[in-house]
Tab-separated table of C-alpha atoms in Angstrom:
chain	number	residue	atom	x	y	z
A	154	MET	CA	-26.695	-14.753	-48.464
A	155	GLN	CA	-29.381	-12.591	-50.007
A	156	LEU	CA	-30.203	-8.930	-50.381
A	157	THR	CA	-33.689	-7.815	-49.469
A	158	GLY	CA	-35.341	-5.239	-51.674
A	159	PRO	CA	-37.708	-2.517	-50.500
A	160	ASN	CA	-40.749	-4.622	-51.394
A	161	GLY	CA	-39.461	-7.623	-49.410
A	162	THR	CA	-38.137	-9.586	-52.379
A	163	SER	CA	-34.842	-11.415	-51.991
A	164	PHE	CA	-31.902	-11.466	-54.367
A	165	PRO	CA	-28.846	-13.634	-53.691
A	166	VAL	CA	-25.608	-11.623	-53.569
A	167	ALA	CA	-23.968	-14.440	-55.546
A	168	ASN	CA	-26.304	-13.552	-58.445
A	169	ILE	CA	-24.876	-10.034	-58.768
A	170	ASP	CA	-22.929	-9.845	-62.020
A	171	SER	CA	-19.994	-8.007	-60.493
A	172	THR	CA	-18.095	-8.170	-63.794
A	173	VAL	CA	-20.028	-5.117	-65.015
A	174	PHE	CA	-19.132	-2.950	-62.003
A	175	THR	CA	-16.052	-1.188	-60.703
A	176	HIS	CA	-17.649	-0.508	-57.299
A	177	LEU	CA	-20.550	-2.026	-55.363
A	178	ILE	CA	-22.163	-0.459	-52.318
A	179	CYS	CA	-23.670	-2.527	-49.519
A	180	ALA	CA	-26.345	-0.591	-47.609
A	181	PHE	CA	-26.922	0.281	-44.761
A	182	ALA	CA	-24.963	0.264	-41.538
A	183	ASP	CA	-26.515	2.159	-38.630
A	184	LEU	CA	-25.347	5.039	-36.468
A	185	ASP	CA	-25.995	4.394	-32.775
A	186	PRO	CA	-27.346	7.716	-31.425
A	187	GLN	CA	-26.062	7.005	-27.906
A	188	THR	CA	-22.458	6.103	-28.732
A	189	ASN	CA	-22.021	7.630	-32.209
A	190	GLN	CA	-20.566	4.281	-33.255
A	191	LEU	CA	-21.285	2.748	-36.631
A	192	THR	CA	-23.029	-0.587	-36.035
A	193	VAL	CA	-24.421	-3.536	-37.954
A	194	CYS	CA	-27.762	-4.976	-36.907
A	195	SER	CA	-27.650	-8.693	-36.200
A	196	SER	CA	-29.760	-9.552	-39.254
A	197	ASN	CA	-27.071	-8.045	-41.540
A	198	ILE	CA	-23.929	-9.561	-39.999
A	199	ALA	CA	-23.794	-12.596	-42.324
A	200	ARG	CA	-24.495	-10.463	-45.408
A	201	TYR	CA	-21.856	-7.872	-44.575
A	202	SER	CA	-19.200	-10.373	-43.542
A	203	SER	CA	-19.280	-12.218	-46.868
A	204	PHE	CA	-20.327	-9.453	-49.294
A	205	THR	CA	-16.838	-8.564	-50.574
A	206	GLU	CA	-15.677	-12.168	-50.869
A	207	THR	CA	-18.858	-13.175	-52.689
A	208	VAL	CA	-18.813	-10.416	-55.332
A	209	GLN	CA	-15.060	-10.761	-55.880
A	210	ARG	CA	-15.434	-14.399	-56.956
A	211	LYS	CA	-16.632	-13.152	-60.365
A	212	ASN	CA	-14.596	-9.939	-60.401
A	213	PRO	CA	-11.532	-9.872	-58.132
A	214	THR	CA	-10.951	-6.173	-58.837
A	215	VAL	CA	-14.409	-4.887	-57.872
A	216	LYS	CA	-14.285	-2.501	-54.907
A	217	THR	CA	-16.917	-2.696	-52.189
A	218	LEU	CA	-18.145	0.070	-49.935
A	219	LEU	CA	-20.265	-0.008	-46.800
A	220	SER	CA	-22.919	2.691	-46.829
A	221	LEU	CA	-24.551	4.383	-43.884
A	222	GLY	CA	-27.533	6.631	-43.679
A	223	GLY	CA	-30.143	6.470	-46.398
A	224	SER	CA	-33.765	7.518	-46.361
A	225	ALA	CA	-34.594	5.386	-43.305
A	226	ALA	CA	-31.860	6.975	-41.159
A	227	ASN	CA	-32.767	9.719	-38.721
A	228	PRO	CA	-31.182	12.896	-40.137
A	229	SER	CA	-31.047	14.509	-36.690
A	230	THR	CA	-28.801	11.666	-35.452
A	231	LEU	CA	-26.293	12.385	-38.222
A	232	ALA	CA	-26.594	16.140	-37.656
A	233	LEU	CA	-25.934	15.830	-33.922
A	234	MET	CA	-22.954	13.509	-34.461
A	235	ALA	CA	-21.430	15.852	-37.050
A	236	SER	CA	-21.830	18.866	-34.768
A	237	GLN	CA	-19.585	17.644	-31.944
A	238	THR	CA	-15.849	16.912	-32.070
A	239	ASN	CA	-15.915	13.871	-29.760
A	240	SER	CA	-18.949	12.421	-31.528
A	241	ARG	CA	-17.250	12.762	-34.911
A	242	LYS	CA	-14.101	11.070	-33.570
A	243	SER	CA	-16.111	8.155	-32.182
A	244	PHE	CA	-18.018	7.776	-35.439
A	245	ILE	CA	-14.937	8.046	-37.641
A	246	HIS	CA	-12.922	5.517	-35.627
A	247	SER	CA	-15.787	3.014	-35.511
A	248	SER	CA	-16.555	3.380	-39.231
A	249	ILE	CA	-12.964	2.668	-40.232
A	250	SER	CA	-12.804	-0.319	-37.865
A	251	LEU	CA	-16.106	-1.694	-39.136
A	252	ALA	CA	-15.134	-1.338	-42.799
A	253	ARG	CA	-11.827	-3.112	-42.162
A	254	SER	CA	-13.399	-5.892	-40.090
A	255	TYR	CA	-15.902	-6.693	-42.859
A	256	ASN	CA	-13.284	-6.364	-45.641
A	257	PHE	CA	-14.873	-3.399	-47.386
A	258	HIS	CA	-12.653	-1.163	-49.509
A	259	GLY	CA	-14.400	1.987	-48.423
A	260	LEU	CA	-17.281	3.849	-46.869
A	261	ASP	CA	-20.203	5.750	-48.346
A	262	LEU	CA	-22.147	8.449	-46.496
A	263	ASP	CA	-25.780	8.879	-47.548
A	264	TRP	CA	-26.982	11.732	-45.308
A	265	GLU	CA	-30.457	12.765	-46.477
A	266	PHE	CA	-30.051	15.708	-46.130
A	267	PRO	CA	-28.189	18.400	-44.204
A	268	SER	CA	-30.935	20.977	-43.753
A	269	SER	CA	-29.130	24.180	-42.819
A	270	SER	CA	-25.946	26.063	-43.540
A	271	THR	CA	-24.618	24.960	-40.127
A	272	GLU	CA	-25.241	21.301	-40.974
A	273	MET	CA	-23.512	21.766	-44.339
A	274	ILE	CA	-20.472	23.258	-42.601
A	275	ASN	CA	-20.510	20.365	-40.106
A	276	LEU	CA	-20.659	17.935	-43.033
A	277	GLY	CA	-17.545	19.578	-44.455
A	278	THR	CA	-15.780	19.275	-41.108
A	279	LEU	CA	-16.809	15.617	-40.820
A	280	LEU	CA	-15.539	14.784	-44.315
A	281	THR	CA	-12.233	16.602	-43.736
A	282	GLU	CA	-11.599	14.802	-40.433
A	283	TRP	CA	-12.778	11.463	-41.823
A	284	GLN	CA	-10.404	11.654	-44.787
A	285	ALA	CA	-7.498	12.611	-42.503
A	286	ALA	CA	-8.272	9.642	-40.232
A	287	ILE	CA	-8.450	7.288	-43.226
A	288	ILE	CA	-5.020	8.436	-44.395
A	289	ALA	CA	-3.557	8.117	-40.883
A	290	GLU	CA	-5.028	4.618	-40.455
A	291	SER	CA	-3.594	3.569	-43.815
A	292	GLN	CA	-0.132	4.796	-42.863
A	293	THR	CA	-0.301	3.021	-39.497
A	294	SER	CA	-1.762	-0.253	-40.811
A	295	GLY	CA	0.151	-0.401	-44.090
A	296	LYS	CA	-3.143	-1.090	-45.900
A	297	GLN	CA	-4.551	0.805	-48.854
A	298	PRO	CA	-6.547	3.859	-47.769
A	299	LEU	CA	-10.270	3.271	-47.625
A	300	ILE	CA	-12.337	4.926	-50.344
A	301	LEU	CA	-14.662	7.641	-49.044
A	302	THR	CA	-17.750	8.640	-51.027
A	303	ALA	CA	-20.893	10.583	-50.237
A	304	ALA	CA	-24.283	11.149	-51.758
A	305	VAL	CA	-24.549	14.904	-51.345
A	306	TYR	CA	-27.390	17.349	-51.544
A	307	TYR	CA	-27.401	20.392	-53.766
A	308	SER	CA	-29.512	23.447	-53.194
A	309	SER	CA	-28.998	26.890	-54.650
A	310	THR	CA	-29.405	28.136	-51.078
A	311	TYR	CA	-26.154	26.386	-50.172
A	312	ARG	CA	-24.269	26.804	-53.439
A	313	SER	CA	-21.824	29.318	-51.980
A	314	LEU	CA	-20.899	27.022	-49.097
A	315	ARG	CA	-17.873	24.807	-49.388
A	316	TYR	CA	-17.716	21.240	-48.083
A	317	SER	CA	-14.663	22.311	-46.125
A	318	ASN	CA	-14.507	24.932	-43.452
A	319	SER	CA	-10.843	25.687	-44.151
């Protein structure tokens, strides 16, 4: 199993020195714009399914996260999903299921970038609901709660906004 860099070079996951990390992020899962489900393209299935096991051979305590979004993701797809209650629920449920099925310890959101105050408020709503669903799933499954991280955007235009609408 190998990682492919932006210039097309390959790097075997087994060559990652996971002993120097506490967390490793595997990027990127995709958001299906029709279903609002988090998906894995067929070319990444093998990489995702063995990522955690492979890096934990050298460091059994390293935590792995599955990231979604990134610079190649369509920001309007994320914005539309975050703006609608049913879309958020579908996304949240599928992301938790996908992370569990591939043995990741958490999820990372890389939304580049919410572009309005409304999108920032919707991001706050998404994160609040996502965290609540992670806690509920943990209580139901008896498993450790998934870690939730996000690469967030800062702009002085939005500095007075909170990431929560409560």
